[in-house]
PDB file of C-alpha atoms in Angstrom:
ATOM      1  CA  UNK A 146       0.000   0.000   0.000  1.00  0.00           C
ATOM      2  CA  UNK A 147       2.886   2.216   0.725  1.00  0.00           C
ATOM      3  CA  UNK A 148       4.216   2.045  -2.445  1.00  0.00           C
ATOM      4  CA  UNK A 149       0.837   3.305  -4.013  1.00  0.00           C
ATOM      5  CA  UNK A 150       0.282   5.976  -1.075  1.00  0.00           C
ATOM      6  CA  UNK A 151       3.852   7.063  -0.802  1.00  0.00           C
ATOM      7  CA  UNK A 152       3.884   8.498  -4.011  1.00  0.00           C
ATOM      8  CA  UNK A 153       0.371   9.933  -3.881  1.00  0.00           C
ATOM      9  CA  UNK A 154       0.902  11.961  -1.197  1.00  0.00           C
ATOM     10  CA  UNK A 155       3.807  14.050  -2.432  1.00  0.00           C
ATOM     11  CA  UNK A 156       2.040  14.382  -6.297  1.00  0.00           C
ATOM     12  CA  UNK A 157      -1.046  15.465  -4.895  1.00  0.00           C
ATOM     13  CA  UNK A 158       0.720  18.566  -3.562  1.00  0.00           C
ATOM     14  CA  UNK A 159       1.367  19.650  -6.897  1.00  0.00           C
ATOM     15  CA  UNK A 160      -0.498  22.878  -8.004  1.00  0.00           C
ATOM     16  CA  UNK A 161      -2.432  21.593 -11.138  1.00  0.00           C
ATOM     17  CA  UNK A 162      -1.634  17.877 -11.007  1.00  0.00           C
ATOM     18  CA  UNK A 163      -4.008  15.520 -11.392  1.00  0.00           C
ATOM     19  CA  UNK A 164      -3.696  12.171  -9.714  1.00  0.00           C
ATOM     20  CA  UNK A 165      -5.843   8.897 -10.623  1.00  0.00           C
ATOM     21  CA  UNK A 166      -5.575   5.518  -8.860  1.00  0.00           C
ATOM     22  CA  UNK A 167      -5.553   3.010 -12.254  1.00  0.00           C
ATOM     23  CA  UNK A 168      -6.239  -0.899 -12.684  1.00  0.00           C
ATOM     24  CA  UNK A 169      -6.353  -3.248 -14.962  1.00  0.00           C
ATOM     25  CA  UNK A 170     -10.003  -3.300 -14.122  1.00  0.00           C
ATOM     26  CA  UNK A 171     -12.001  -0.949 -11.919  1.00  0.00           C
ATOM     27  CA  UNK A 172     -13.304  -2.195  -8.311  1.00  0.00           C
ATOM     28  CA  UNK A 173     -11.831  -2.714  -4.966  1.00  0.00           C
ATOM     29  CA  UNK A 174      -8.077  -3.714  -4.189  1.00  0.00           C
ATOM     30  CA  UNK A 175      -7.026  -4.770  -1.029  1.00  0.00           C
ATOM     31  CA  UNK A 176      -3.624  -4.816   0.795  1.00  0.00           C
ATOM     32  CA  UNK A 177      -2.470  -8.117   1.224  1.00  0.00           C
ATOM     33  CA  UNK A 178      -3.020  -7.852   5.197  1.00  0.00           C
ATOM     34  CA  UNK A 179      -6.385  -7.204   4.211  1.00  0.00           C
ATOM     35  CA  UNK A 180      -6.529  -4.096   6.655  1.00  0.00           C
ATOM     36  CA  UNK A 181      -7.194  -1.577   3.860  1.00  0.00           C
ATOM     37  CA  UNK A 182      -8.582  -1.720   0.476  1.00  0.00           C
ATOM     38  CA  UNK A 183      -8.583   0.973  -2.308  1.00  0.00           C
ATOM     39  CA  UNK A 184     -11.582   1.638  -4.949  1.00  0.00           C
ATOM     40  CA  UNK A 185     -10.093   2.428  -8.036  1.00  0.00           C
ATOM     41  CA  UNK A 186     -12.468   4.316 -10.496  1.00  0.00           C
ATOM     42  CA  UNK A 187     -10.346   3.877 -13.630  1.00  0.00           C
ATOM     43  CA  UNK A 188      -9.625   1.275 -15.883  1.00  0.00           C
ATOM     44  CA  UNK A 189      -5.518   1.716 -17.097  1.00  0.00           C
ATOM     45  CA  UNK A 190      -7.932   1.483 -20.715  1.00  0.00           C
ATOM     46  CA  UNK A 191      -9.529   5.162 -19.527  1.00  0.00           C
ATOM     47  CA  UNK A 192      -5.826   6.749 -19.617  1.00  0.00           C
ATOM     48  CA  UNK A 193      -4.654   8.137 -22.847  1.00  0.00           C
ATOM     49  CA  UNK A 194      -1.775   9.530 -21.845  1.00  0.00           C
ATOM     50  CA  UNK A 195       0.494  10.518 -18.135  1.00  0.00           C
ATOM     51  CA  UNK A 196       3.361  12.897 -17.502  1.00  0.00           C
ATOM     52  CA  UNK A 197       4.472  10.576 -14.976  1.00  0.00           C
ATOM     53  CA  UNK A 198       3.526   6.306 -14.402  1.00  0.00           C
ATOM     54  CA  UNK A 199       4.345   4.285 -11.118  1.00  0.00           C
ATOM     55  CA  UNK A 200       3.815   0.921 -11.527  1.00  0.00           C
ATOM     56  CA  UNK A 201       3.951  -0.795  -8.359  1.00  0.00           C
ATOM     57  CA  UNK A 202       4.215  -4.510  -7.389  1.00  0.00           C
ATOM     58  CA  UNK A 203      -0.210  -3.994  -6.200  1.00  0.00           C
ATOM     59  CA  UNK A 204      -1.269  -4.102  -9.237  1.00  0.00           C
ATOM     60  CA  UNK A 205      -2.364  -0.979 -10.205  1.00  0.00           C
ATOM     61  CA  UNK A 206      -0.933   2.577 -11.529  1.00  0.00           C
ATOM     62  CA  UNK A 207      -0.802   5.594 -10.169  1.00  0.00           C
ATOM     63  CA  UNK A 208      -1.119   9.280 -12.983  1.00  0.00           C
TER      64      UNK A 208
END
């Protein structure tokens, strides 16, 4: 989760940036101590283009 929330919280200080939580699919994703769980809204098809991608090892992308 860190690696997902890590970078999420220093992009979303960004004047102007926009920040999506992306999946392979849409739906809920959950940490693998099954303590938290995201809902991602996007589909990584919904994305046209980013300025910057992290890929982490949860499956899921972060614009």
């Amino acid at each position: 989760m860190l690696d997902a929330i890590g970078p999420y919280e220093v992009l979303r200080n960004i004047t102007d940036a926009e920040v999506y939580f992306v999946a392979e699919k849409t739906g809920e994703i959950k940490a693998d101590s099954g303590f938290i769980d995201m809902n991602v809204k996007h589909s990584i098809d919904d994305m046209i283009e980013a300025d910057i991608l992290i890929y982490t090892g949860f499956n899921y992308w972060v614009y």
